Short mmCIF file of C-alpha atoms (C1' of nucleotides) in Angstrom, two decimals:
data_model
loop_
_atom_site.label_atom_id
_atom_site.label_comp_id
_atom_site.label_asym_id
_atom_site.label_seq_id
_atom_site.Cartn_x
_atom_site.Cartn_y
_atom_site.Cartn_z
CA MET A 1092 0.00 0.00 0.00
CA LYS A 1093 1.34 3.36 -0.95
CA VAL A 1094 1.92 5.74 1.93
CA ARG A 1095 -0.17 8.88 1.99
CA THR A 1096 0.32 11.52 4.67
CA ARG A 1097 -1.29 14.86 5.18
CA PHE A 1098 -0.59 18.06 7.02
CA ALA A 1099 -3.85 19.60 8.11
CA PRO A 1100 -3.52 23.05 9.62
CA SER A 1101 -6.44 25.25 10.44
CA PRO A 1102 -6.01 28.73 9.05
CA THR A 1103 -6.51 30.68 12.22
CA GLY A 1104 -3.05 32.19 12.31
CA TYR A 1105 0.40 31.88 10.85
CA LEU A 1106 2.31 28.64 10.52
CA HIS A 1107 4.09 28.39 13.82
CA ILE A 1108 7.12 26.38 14.68
CA GLY A 1109 5.24 23.40 16.10
CA GLY A 1110 3.03 23.14 13.05
CA ALA A 1111 6.05 23.49 10.83
CA ARG A 1112 7.72 20.55 12.50
CA THR A 1113 4.60 18.42 12.17
CA ALA A 1114 4.47 19.34 8.50
CA LEU A 1115 8.14 18.44 8.17
CA PHE A 1116 7.63 15.02 9.72
CA CYS A 1117 4.66 14.31 7.45
CA TRP A 1118 6.65 15.45 4.44
CA LEU A 1119 9.71 13.48 5.45
CA TYR A 1120 7.81 10.30 5.97
CA ALA A 1121 5.99 10.56 2.67
CA ARG A 1122 9.22 11.30 0.85
CA LYS A 1123 11.05 8.48 2.56
CA MET A 1124 8.38 5.96 1.69
CA GLY A 1125 7.99 7.22 -1.84
CA GLY A 1126 4.48 8.20 -0.85
CA THR A 1127 2.24 11.19 -1.29
CA PHE A 1128 2.13 14.28 0.88
CA ILE A 1129 -1.12 16.18 0.98
CA LEU A 1130 -1.88 19.64 2.29
CA ARG A 1131 -5.35 20.02 3.63
CA VAL A 1132 -6.72 23.24 5.02
CA GLU A 1133 -9.14 22.65 7.84
CA ASP A 1134 -11.22 25.74 7.57
CA THR A 1135 -14.60 24.56 8.75
CA ASP A 1136 -14.59 27.15 11.50
CA ARG A 1137 -15.70 30.02 9.34
CA GLU A 1138 -15.61 32.42 12.24
CA ARG A 1139 -11.90 32.15 12.72
CA SER A 1140 -10.49 31.02 9.42
CA THR A 1141 -9.01 33.77 7.29
CA GLN A 1142 -7.53 34.00 3.86
CA ALA A 1143 -4.56 35.83 5.35
CA SER A 1144 -3.81 32.79 7.47
CA VAL A 1145 -4.11 30.48 4.50
CA ASP A 1146 -1.62 32.64 2.64
CA ALA A 1147 0.72 32.70 5.61
CA ILE A 1148 0.67 28.92 5.87
CA LEU A 1149 1.28 28.46 2.17
CA GLU A 1150 4.10 30.97 2.30
CA GLY A 1151 5.64 29.19 5.27
CA MET A 1152 5.49 25.79 3.60
CA ASP A 1153 7.03 27.23 0.51
CA TRP A 1154 9.81 28.97 2.38
CA LEU A 1155 10.68 25.79 4.22
CA GLY A 1156 10.66 23.89 0.96
CA LEU A 1157 7.95 21.47 2.00
CA ASP A 1158 6.27 20.75 -1.28
CA TYR A 1159 3.01 18.87 -1.38
CA ASP A 1160 1.81 16.48 -4.02
CA GLU A 1161 -1.89 17.16 -3.57
CA GLY A 1162 -3.77 20.18 -2.34
CA PRO A 1163 -4.23 22.55 -0.84
CA ILE A 1164 -7.60 20.97 -0.34
CA TYR A 1165 -10.11 23.14 1.47
CA GLN A 1166 -12.69 21.53 3.67
CA THR A 1167 -15.13 24.31 2.95
CA ASP A 1168 -15.24 22.94 -0.60
CA ARG A 1169 -16.38 19.58 0.68
CA PHE A 1170 -19.45 20.45 2.72
CA ASN A 1171 -21.75 18.44 0.52
CA ARG A 1172 -19.68 15.36 1.06
CA TYR A 1173 -19.76 15.81 4.85
CA LYS A 1174 -23.50 16.30 4.75
CA GLU A 1175 -23.83 13.06 2.87
CA ILE A 1176 -21.87 11.21 5.51
CA VAL A 1177 -23.76 12.81 8.36
CA GLN A 1178 -26.98 11.70 6.71
CA GLN A 1179 -25.61 8.21 6.32
CA LEU A 1180 -24.70 8.11 9.98
CA LEU A 1181 -28.17 9.36 10.84
CA ASP A 1182 -29.83 6.76 8.63
CA GLU A 1183 -27.80 3.96 10.09
CA GLY A 1184 -28.48 4.96 13.64
CA HIS A 1185 -24.96 6.07 14.40
CA ALA A 1186 -26.04 9.64 14.90
CA TYR A 1187 -29.00 11.53 16.27
CA HIS A 1188 -30.41 15.00 16.63
CA CYS A 1189 -29.83 16.88 19.83
CA TYR A 1190 -32.04 19.83 20.71
CA CYS A 1191 -30.22 21.02 23.79
CA SER A 1192 -29.43 24.69 23.88
CA LYS A 1193 -25.96 25.94 24.57
CA ASP A 1194 -27.10 27.15 27.96
CA GLU A 1195 -28.54 23.82 28.83
CA LEU A 1196 -25.29 22.10 27.93
CA GLU A 1197 -23.34 24.65 29.86
CA ASN A 1198 -25.43 23.97 32.93
CA LEU A 1199 -24.96 20.26 32.54
CA ARG A 1200 -21.21 20.68 32.38
CA ASN A 1201 -21.16 22.92 35.40
CA GLU A 1202 -23.14 20.45 37.43
CA GLN A 1203 -20.81 17.67 36.43
CA ARG A 1204 -17.75 19.66 37.28
CA ALA A 1205 -19.25 20.58 40.61
CA ALA A 1206 -19.80 16.88 41.25
CA LYS A 1207 -16.15 16.36 40.32
CA ILE A 1208 -16.87 14.09 37.43
CA LYS A 1209 -15.74 14.38 33.86
CA PRO A 1210 -18.11 16.62 31.89
CA ARG A 1211 -19.89 14.45 29.36
CA TYR A 1212 -23.08 14.76 27.40
CA ASP A 1213 -25.73 12.60 29.06
CA ARG A 1214 -27.62 11.56 25.95
CA ARG A 1215 -30.80 13.23 27.05
CA CYS A 1216 -31.86 13.71 23.44
CA LEU A 1217 -31.07 10.19 22.28
CA GLY A 1218 -34.19 8.56 20.90
CA LYS A 1219 -36.14 11.77 21.18
CA ASP A 1220 -38.02 12.79 18.08
CA SER A 1221 -38.16 16.42 17.15
CA PRO A 1222 -40.03 17.98 20.07
CA HIS A 1223 -41.29 20.72 17.90
CA GLU A 1224 -40.89 20.74 14.19
CA GLY A 1225 -38.32 23.22 12.95
CA ALA A 1226 -36.55 23.44 16.29
CA GLU A 1227 -32.84 24.00 16.03
CA SER A 1228 -30.71 20.96 16.51
CA VAL A 1229 -27.18 19.73 16.23
CA ILE A 1230 -26.27 16.21 15.26
CA ARG A 1231 -24.35 14.00 17.60
CA PHE A 1232 -22.37 10.90 16.86
CA ARG A 1233 -23.58 7.97 18.88
CA ASN A 1234 -20.40 6.74 20.48
CA PRO A 1235 -20.27 3.14 21.70
CA GLN A 1236 -20.67 2.91 25.45
CA GLU A 1237 -19.10 -0.44 26.02
CA GLY A 1238 -15.54 -1.56 25.60
CA SER A 1239 -12.57 0.50 24.74
CA VAL A 1240 -10.61 1.78 21.81
CA VAL A 1241 -7.10 0.51 21.43
CA PHE A 1242 -4.62 1.77 18.91
CA GLU A 1243 -0.96 1.28 18.33
CA ASP A 1244 0.62 4.69 18.19
CA GLN A 1245 3.75 4.62 16.05
CA VAL A 1246 5.68 6.75 18.46
CA ARG A 1247 4.07 5.98 21.81
CA GLY A 1248 3.07 2.41 21.54
CA ARG A 1249 -0.23 1.00 22.66
CA ILE A 1250 -2.85 3.45 23.84
CA GLU A 1251 -6.18 2.36 25.22
CA ILE A 1252 -9.09 4.54 26.13
CA SER A 1253 -12.33 3.28 27.54
CA ASN A 1254 -15.46 4.22 25.68
CA SER A 1255 -17.00 5.17 28.99
CA GLU A 1256 -14.68 8.17 28.94
CA LEU A 1257 -16.09 9.35 25.65
CA ASP A 1258 -19.37 11.06 24.99
CA ASP A 1259 -21.52 11.71 21.97
CA LEU A 1260 -19.70 14.46 20.21
CA ILE A 1261 -21.33 16.95 17.93
CA ILE A 1262 -20.58 16.27 14.30
CA ALA A 1263 -22.80 18.92 12.77
CA ARG A 1264 -23.61 22.35 14.12
CA THR A 1265 -26.98 24.03 14.30
CA ASP A 1266 -26.28 25.65 10.96
CA GLY A 1267 -25.57 22.27 9.45
CA THR A 1268 -21.82 22.74 9.08
CA PRO A 1269 -19.68 19.79 10.08
CA THR A 1270 -17.18 19.83 12.91
CA TYR A 1271 -13.59 18.78 13.16
CA ASN A 1272 -13.79 15.18 14.28
CA LEU A 1273 -16.21 14.36 11.49
CA THR A 1274 -14.40 16.16 8.70
CA VAL A 1275 -11.05 14.68 9.65
CA VAL A 1276 -12.41 11.18 9.39
CA VAL A 1277 -14.27 11.76 6.15
CA ASP A 1278 -11.23 13.39 4.59
CA ASP A 1279 -8.80 10.79 5.82
CA ILE A 1280 -11.05 8.17 4.28
CA ASP A 1281 -11.61 9.97 1.00
CA MET A 1282 -7.97 10.88 0.64
CA ASP A 1283 -6.81 7.38 1.49
CA ILE A 1284 -4.57 8.63 4.25
CA THR A 1285 -2.45 5.79 5.55
CA HIS A 1286 -0.49 7.63 8.23
CA VAL A 1287 -1.67 10.43 10.44
CA ILE A 1288 1.19 12.37 12.02
CA ARG A 1289 0.04 15.17 14.27
CA GLY A 1290 0.55 16.91 17.59
CA ASP A 1291 -0.08 14.93 20.74
CA ASP A 1292 -2.84 17.32 21.72
CA HIS A 1293 -4.87 15.12 19.39
CA ILE A 1294 -4.34 11.91 21.30
CA ASN A 1295 -7.64 12.38 23.04
CA ASN A 1296 -9.45 12.85 19.76
CA THR A 1297 -8.09 9.70 18.27
CA PRO A 1298 -10.45 7.19 19.91
CA ARG A 1299 -13.45 9.32 18.94
CA GLN A 1300 -12.26 9.39 15.38
CA ILE A 1301 -11.58 5.67 15.35
CA ASN A 1302 -15.13 5.08 16.48
CA ILE A 1303 -16.40 7.13 13.58
CA PHE A 1304 -14.21 5.16 11.19
CA ARG A 1305 -15.76 2.01 12.54
CA ALA A 1306 -19.29 3.31 12.27
CA LEU A 1307 -18.49 4.05 8.66
CA GLY A 1308 -17.08 0.57 8.21
CA LYS A 1309 -13.61 1.83 7.43
CA GLN A 1310 -10.16 0.99 8.63
CA PRO A 1311 -8.49 3.83 10.53
CA PRO A 1312 -4.99 4.93 9.48
CA LEU A 1313 -1.86 4.46 11.56
CA TYR A 1314 -1.35 7.24 14.07
CA SER A 1315 1.81 8.95 15.24
CA HIS A 1316 1.48 11.60 17.89
CA VAL A 1317 4.44 13.87 18.18
CA PRO A 1318 5.06 15.83 21.37
CA MET A 1319 4.70 19.54 21.75
CA ILE A 1320 7.46 22.05 21.45
CA LEU A 1321 8.13 24.19 24.48
CA GLY A 1322 9.55 27.69 24.56
CA ASP A 1323 13.09 28.70 25.50
CA ASP A 1324 11.93 28.80 29.09
CA GLY A 1325 10.43 25.32 29.09
CA LYS A 1326 6.89 26.59 29.06
CA ARG A 1327 4.48 25.53 26.42
CA LEU A 1328 4.78 27.46 23.21
CA SER A 1329 1.66 29.35 22.30
CA LYS A 1330 0.86 32.35 20.23
CA ARG A 1331 0.87 34.44 23.33
CA HIS A 1332 4.06 32.87 24.48
CA GLY A 1333 6.96 32.90 22.09
CA ALA A 1334 5.42 30.89 19.30
CA VAL A 1335 6.39 32.97 16.35
CA GLY A 1336 5.48 32.21 12.79
CA VAL A 1337 8.08 30.54 10.61
CA MET A 1338 8.34 33.61 8.44
CA GLN A 1339 9.68 35.47 11.43
CA TYR A 1340 12.73 33.24 11.16
CA ARG A 1341 13.29 34.45 7.66
CA ASP A 1342 13.02 38.03 8.88
CA ASP A 1343 15.48 37.29 11.66
CA GLY A 1344 18.02 36.01 9.20
CA TYR A 1345 17.77 32.25 9.30
CA LEU A 1346 18.23 30.03 6.29
CA PRO A 1347 15.29 27.71 5.67
CA ASP A 1348 17.61 24.71 5.53
CA ALA A 1349 18.95 25.58 8.95
CA VAL A 1350 15.47 25.91 10.38
CA VAL A 1351 14.49 22.58 8.87
CA ASN A 1352 17.62 20.93 10.24
CA TYR A 1353 16.95 22.40 13.65
CA LEU A 1354 13.34 21.30 13.58
CA VAL A 1355 14.07 17.77 12.54
CA ARG A 1356 16.43 17.34 15.47
CA LEU A 1357 13.80 18.58 17.85
CA GLY A 1358 12.18 15.34 18.83
CA TRP A 1359 13.92 13.16 16.34
CA SER A 1360 17.47 11.92 16.20
CA HIS A 1361 19.77 9.58 14.41
CA GLY A 1362 22.53 8.69 16.82
CA ASP A 1363 24.84 11.62 17.39
CA GLN A 1364 24.38 13.25 14.02
CA GLU A 1365 23.52 16.95 14.12
CA LEU A 1366 23.79 18.06 10.53
CA PHE A 1367 21.59 16.54 7.88
CA THR A 1368 21.09 17.33 4.25
CA ARG A 1369 17.52 16.91 3.08
CA GLU A 1370 18.51 13.71 1.35
CA GLU A 1371 19.96 12.34 4.57
CA MET A 1372 16.89 13.30 6.54
CA ILE A 1373 14.68 11.56 4.07
CA ALA A 1374 16.86 8.47 3.99
CA LEU A 1375 17.22 8.22 7.76
CA PHE A 1376 13.84 9.38 9.03
CA ALA A 1377 11.78 6.85 10.93
CA LEU A 1378 8.66 7.33 13.01
CA GLU A 1379 10.00 5.00 15.71
CA ASP A 1380 12.90 7.37 16.28
CA ILE A 1381 10.65 10.24 17.24
CA ASN A 1382 10.96 11.12 20.89
CA LYS A 1383 8.05 10.87 23.26
CA ALA A 1384 8.95 13.75 25.52
CA PRO A 1385 8.24 17.35 24.64
CA SER A 1386 11.28 19.43 23.79
CA ALA A 1387 12.19 23.04 24.39
CA PHE A 1388 13.05 25.35 21.56
CA ASN A 1389 16.58 26.63 21.94
CA THR A 1390 17.40 29.68 19.88
CA GLU A 1391 21.12 29.47 20.61
CA LYS A 1392 21.39 26.10 18.99
CA LEU A 1393 19.39 27.30 16.02
CA GLN A 1394 21.88 30.13 15.68
CA TRP A 1395 24.81 27.77 15.73
CA LEU A 1396 23.15 25.60 13.13
CA ASN A 1397 22.37 28.64 11.02
CA GLN A 1398 25.98 29.66 11.06
CA GLN A 1399 27.01 26.18 10.01
CA TYR A 1400 24.73 26.55 7.03
CA ILE A 1401 25.92 30.04 6.21
CA LYS A 1402 29.46 28.75 6.28
CA GLU A 1403 29.04 25.49 4.46
CA GLN A 1404 26.27 26.19 2.00
CA ASP A 1405 27.13 27.39 -1.45
CA ALA A 1406 27.69 31.16 -1.36
CA GLU A 1407 25.53 31.60 -4.43
CA ASP A 1408 22.73 29.95 -2.58
CA VAL A 1409 23.16 31.99 0.57
CA ALA A 1410 23.36 35.11 -1.57
CA LYS A 1411 19.81 34.63 -2.77
CA HIS A 1412 18.54 34.76 0.77
CA LEU A 1413 20.95 37.51 1.74
CA GLN A 1414 19.69 39.67 -1.08
CA TRP A 1415 16.32 39.70 0.58
CA HIS A 1416 17.83 41.19 3.72
CA PHE A 1417 19.75 43.82 1.80
CA ASP A 1418 16.61 44.83 0.02
CA HIS A 1419 14.74 44.83 3.27
CA GLN A 1420 17.27 47.07 4.93
CA GLY A 1421 17.39 49.30 1.90
CA ILE A 1422 21.01 48.70 1.00
CA ASP A 1423 21.88 49.05 -2.66
CA VAL A 1424 24.01 46.06 -3.58
CA SER A 1425 25.03 47.48 -6.94
CA ASN A 1426 27.03 50.00 -5.00
CA GLY A 1427 29.71 47.59 -3.81
CA PRO A 1428 31.16 44.09 -3.95
CA ALA A 1429 29.31 40.98 -5.04
CA LEU A 1430 27.25 39.38 -2.31
CA THR A 1431 29.13 36.11 -2.63
CA GLU A 1432 32.38 37.86 -1.82
CA VAL A 1433 30.86 39.50 1.20
CA ILE A 1434 29.54 36.15 2.34
CA ASP A 1435 32.95 34.57 2.06
CA ALA A 1436 34.44 37.41 4.05
CA LEU A 1437 31.83 37.51 6.78
CA LYS A 1438 30.34 34.07 7.09
CA GLU A 1439 32.52 33.15 10.01
CA ARG A 1440 31.38 36.13 12.00
CA ALA A 1441 27.65 36.04 11.54
CA LYS A 1442 25.11 33.74 13.07
CA THR A 1443 22.30 35.18 11.03
CA LEU A 1444 21.90 36.85 7.67
CA ASP A 1445 20.49 39.78 9.51
CA GLU A 1446 23.74 40.22 11.42
CA LEU A 1447 25.69 39.70 8.28
CA THR A 1448 23.78 42.42 6.51
CA VAL A 1449 24.33 44.86 9.31
CA SER A 1450 28.06 44.23 9.43
CA ALA A 1451 28.33 44.41 5.65
CA ARG A 1452 26.84 47.84 5.42
CA TYR A 1453 30.15 49.71 5.20
CA PHE A 1454 30.96 47.86 2.00
CA TYR A 1455 28.09 49.66 0.34
CA GLU A 1456 27.45 52.84 2.20
CA ASP A 1457 29.52 55.52 3.86
CA PHE A 1458 29.08 55.91 7.56
CA THR A 1459 28.84 59.18 9.42
CA VAL A 1460 29.96 58.26 12.91
CA TYR A 1461 32.66 56.07 14.31
CA ASN A 1462 31.95 53.52 16.97
CA ALA A 1463 32.29 55.68 20.09
CA LYS A 1464 34.28 53.27 22.17
CA ALA A 1465 36.69 52.47 19.39
CA ASP A 1466 36.98 56.13 18.50
CA LYS A 1467 38.10 56.93 22.02
CA LYS A 1468 40.55 54.10 22.11
CA GLN A 1469 42.08 54.30 18.67
CA PHE A 1470 41.88 57.82 17.37
CA LYS A 1471 44.32 59.34 19.78
CA GLN A 1472 46.69 62.13 19.06
CA GLY A 1473 49.43 61.05 16.69
CA VAL A 1474 47.47 58.30 15.08
CA ASP A 1475 46.81 60.58 12.15
CA ALA A 1476 50.46 60.16 11.27
CA ILE A 1477 50.05 56.38 11.08
CA LEU A 1478 47.04 56.78 8.85
CA ALA A 1479 48.87 59.30 6.74
CA ALA A 1480 51.68 56.79 6.23
CA LEU A 1481 49.15 54.15 5.28
CA LEU A 1482 47.51 56.50 2.88
CA THR A 1483 50.81 57.22 1.18
CA LYS A 1484 51.62 53.58 0.74
CA LEU A 1485 48.16 52.50 -0.26
CA GLU A 1486 47.78 55.23 -2.81
CA VAL A 1487 50.56 53.74 -4.84
CA VAL A 1488 49.41 50.15 -4.71
CA GLU A 1489 49.15 49.13 -8.31
CA GLU A 1490 46.73 46.27 -8.14
CA TRP A 1491 44.06 46.64 -5.50
CA SER A 1492 43.99 43.05 -4.35
CA ILE A 1493 44.74 41.19 -1.16
CA LYS A 1494 48.47 40.58 -1.46
CA PRO A 1495 49.61 44.05 -2.51
CA VAL A 1496 47.30 45.72 -0.01
CA TYR A 1497 48.63 43.51 2.74
CA ALA A 1498 52.19 44.26 1.66
CA ALA A 1499 51.50 47.98 1.81
CA ILE A 1500 50.16 47.74 5.33
CA MET A 1501 53.16 45.70 6.44
CA ALA A 1502 55.49 48.16 4.79
CA VAL A 1503 54.07 50.91 6.97
CA CYS A 1504 54.61 48.75 10.04
CA ASP A 1505 58.26 48.31 9.07
CA GLU A 1506 58.74 51.92 8.30
CA LEU A 1507 57.27 53.15 11.55
CA GLU A 1508 58.66 50.21 13.50
CA LEU A 1509 55.24 49.41 14.81
CA LYS A 1510 53.49 46.12 15.23
CA LEU A 1511 50.44 45.41 13.17
CA GLY A 1512 48.55 45.56 16.43
CA LYS A 1513 49.22 49.29 16.50
CA VAL A 1514 48.58 50.02 12.86
CA GLY A 1515 45.66 47.75 12.17
CA PRO A 1516 43.00 48.87 14.62
CA PRO A 1517 43.02 52.55 13.64
CA LEU A 1518 42.98 51.60 9.98
CA ARG A 1519 40.06 49.30 10.58
CA LEU A 1520 38.18 51.99 12.40
CA ALA A 1521 38.95 54.49 9.68
CA VAL A 1522 37.60 52.37 6.86
CA THR A 1523 34.74 50.55 8.57
CA GLY A 1524 33.77 52.85 11.40
CA THR A 1525 33.84 49.84 13.70
CA ALA A 1526 36.29 47.81 15.74
CA MET A 1527 35.63 44.54 14.00
CA SER A 1528 35.76 43.32 10.48
CA PRO A 1529 37.37 40.60 8.42
CA SER A 1530 41.13 40.83 8.07
CA LEU A 1531 42.23 44.24 6.85
CA ASP A 1532 43.48 43.25 3.43
CA VAL A 1533 40.20 41.55 2.60
CA THR A 1534 38.23 44.40 4.06
CA LEU A 1535 40.08 47.08 2.11
CA VAL A 1536 39.82 45.15 -1.11
CA LEU A 1537 36.08 44.70 -0.73
CA ILE A 1538 35.50 48.30 0.22
CA GLY A 1539 37.42 49.30 -2.88
CA ARG A 1540 40.39 51.53 -3.50
CA GLU A 1541 38.80 54.89 -3.89
CA ARG A 1542 36.39 54.49 -1.05
CA SER A 1543 39.13 53.20 1.25
CA LEU A 1544 41.50 56.04 0.52
CA THR A 1545 38.79 58.63 0.96
CA ARG A 1546 37.84 57.16 4.30
CA ILE A 1547 41.42 57.15 5.52
CA GLN A 1548 41.80 60.77 4.51
CA LYS A 1549 38.58 61.59 6.27
CA ALA A 1550 39.77 59.89 9.43
CA ILE A 1551 43.01 61.84 9.38
CA THR A 1552 41.10 65.08 9.18
CA TYR A 1553 38.78 63.93 11.90
CA ILE A 1554 41.59 63.02 14.29
CA GLN A 1555 43.39 66.28 13.69
CA ALA A 1556 40.28 68.29 14.30
CA LYS A 1557 39.47 66.30 17.41
CA ASN A 1558 42.82 66.58 19.14
"C1'" G B 1163 -12.05 17.04 39.37
"C1'" U B 1164 -11.81 12.83 35.64
"C1'" C B 1165 -9.09 10.65 31.72
"C1'" C B 1166 -4.71 10.50 28.56
"C1'" C B 1167 0.52 11.44 27.66
"C1'" C B 1168 5.50 12.42 29.31
"C1'" A B 1169 10.26 12.34 32.63
"C1'" U B 1170 18.97 11.28 31.05
"C1'" C B 1171 23.72 17.43 31.87
"C1'" G B 1172 20.79 24.49 31.79
"C1'" U B 1173 18.94 22.91 26.45
"C1'" C B 1174 18.60 19.14 22.16
"C1'" U B 1175 19.71 14.12 22.60
"C1'" A B 1176 22.50 8.75 22.44
"C1'" G B 1177 21.40 4.73 25.40
"C1'" U B 1178 16.65 -0.96 24.49
"C1'" G B 1179 19.63 -5.31 31.82
"C1'" G B 1180 26.26 -5.38 32.78
"C1'" U B 1181 28.84 1.82 29.74
"C1'" U B 1182 34.52 5.45 33.33
"C1'" A B 1183 26.37 7.21 31.16
"C1'" G B 1184 28.41 9.20 24.86
"C1'" G B 1185 27.62 13.51 21.38
"C1'" A B 1186 25.84 18.61 20.24
"C1'" C B 1187 24.39 23.80 21.83
"C1'" A B 1188 25.39 26.98 25.81
"C1'" U B 1189 29.11 27.86 29.64
"C1'" C B 1190 34.32 28.00 31.71
"C1'" G B 1191 39.81 27.57 30.75
"C1'" C B 1192 43.91 27.19 27.29
"C1'" C B 1193 45.91 27.51 22.20
"C1'" C B 1194 45.67 30.00 17.35
"C1'" U B 1195 45.29 35.37 16.10
"C1'" U B 1196 45.96 42.47 13.11
"C1'" U B 1197 40.14 43.23 15.64
"C1'" C B 1198 35.81 40.28 15.82
"C1'" A B 1199 35.07 35.61 14.68
"C1'" C B 1200 36.24 30.53 12.80
"C1'" G B 1201 38.98 26.56 14.41
"C1'" G B 1202 41.71 23.17 17.89
"C1'" C B 1203 42.34 21.14 22.87
"C1'" G B 1204 40.49 20.54 27.76
"C1'" G B 1205 36.94 21.28 32.00
"C1'" U B 1206 32.20 21.84 34.86
"C1'" A B 1207 27.49 19.48 34.26
"C1'" A B 1208 22.39 14.55 34.00
"C1'" C B 1209 19.62 9.20 34.80
"C1'" C B 1210 12.81 13.18 39.47
"C1'" G B 1211 11.75 10.21 44.28
"C1'" G B 1212 10.37 5.54 46.63
"C1'" G B 1213 9.46 0.56 46.34
"C1'" G B 1214 9.90 -3.98 43.73
"C1'" U B 1215 11.85 -7.89 39.66
"C1'" U B 1216 16.99 -9.50 38.81
"C1'" C B 1217 23.41 -11.98 40.28
"C1'" A B 1218 22.99 -7.04 37.89
"C1'" A B 1219 18.33 -1.38 36.50
"C1'" G B 1220 19.12 4.99 33.35
"C1'" U B 1221 17.07 0.69 30.88
"C1'" C B 1222 11.50 -3.85 33.16
"C1'" C B 1223 6.97 -3.38 36.85
"C1'" C B 1224 4.19 -0.54 40.64
"C1'" C B 1225 3.31 3.86 43.50
"C1'" G B 1226 4.33 8.85 44.23
"C1'" U B 1227 6.04 13.70 42.48
"C1'" G B 1228 6.49 17.12 38.66
"C1'" G B 1229 5.18 18.82 33.73
"C1'" G B 1230 1.88 18.73 29.54
"C1'" G B 1231 -2.74 17.65 27.12
"C1'" A B 1232 -8.04 16.62 26.70
"C1'" C B 1233 -12.85 17.14 28.78
"C1'" G B 1234 -16.26 23.22 22.97
"C1'" C B 1235 -21.99 23.98 18.13
"C1'" C B 1236 -12.25 25.23 18.02
"C1'" A B 1237 -9.09 22.55 15.29
#
RNA sequence: GUCCCCAUCGUCUAGUGGUUAGGACAUCGCCCUUUCACGGCGGUAACCGGGGUUCAAGUCCCCGUGGGGACGCCA
């Protein structure tokens, strides 16, 4: 049987990190098994579903490179099908109308809670015919009362829940629209889903859904419930609490491959391996290797991973993503060195593309102020003479490339009998405005001859005026 | 409250009855070094508690404790 998995988000917000990981696992498993990965949008809650959320989810999937073979399929397009099934359930006695008002149900729940028992619908409408024609009603699934539901979770093992814990859930609202537990089952059947991989907040829904499968005479898929992701502080991630959308990671300067690598290692592992190409992930992924315990999101490790990717990934590739940040920060790239050169120069000093962009600014734009601390430390009286000597030597460098530029700097050191430690820092500050940069030869070459010389001259003037 | 799930360094994890409990991030120290980094070497650091089972338990069982989830005309 060919494997078919699905990722089924509800469009009530952006694609957050937990959802992204679930999507990744579904994708990975389908790819590994040579199966089909389906994207299904669970938008039956018309109150809260928005097009903006749908777009955000699609954008997130795309950015992460999680391509789907079928979909997006929208549940709102399938209402007729759900109605059909609800009617079938009704006809076969697996469902019934319930005329209780929301208030009535609320009261029932309160009473039950007060009596310290689990709130459950008491079937007061079962077997009741319409008390008054035209009265509003919902439709409830008639859950078995005896026995229990047992399923073999692919990551947790055997899970058994007694039917006495379950009640008759609503499968169709007053307005006739279907609810989650019904639509999931109908879709999983119609789409021939073989493996359901989802968050473990759905464990409790699973037995209800299995009962619906049975009532429909269908075989339920295999379930894998993956644990939640906690925040940096160990608390549960939620929209109110640190759960940012995946696109925020793009904005913050992370490479999608790094995010995917980080995500896959959160709850899944293959021995001691930390770095995985997509091919490796696909080849090595296994549901049994998913961890049972929830894991905390650790930004520092993501940063490390991101730097690994910035360093190791093809510069051309990184440049595409870096370009976005330059555009975003309004830096004109045509006004300086090629992005790939900047990447090679800075990749060992940036954990994010965002950082890299900020520290690459002086390659493209002139700065107006020097870093205050460095200014105080380096631009002391007499340093103008060092810079003047550098200027003299650099002006006559024939080929503005690393070796000659380096030679010129060293020549000044010899001439003034100073160590590079005395000459370098002021030069660096003069041309970059900061106390840190790649090595000076590389930095000067990337900044360019004319711009470098002008900046040195400017620094000389500045120091003289200051002291 | 009831039911379900979970539990190894601060964090991500390896570990499937016998290990000096391994790796990675972070952290600390040293080395490299024109700055900042990268890198290299080394260190600190964990089996939630209590009972069993067993010659032997991080690993199996039970009970606590702690955390999470569910109990919606949300998904």
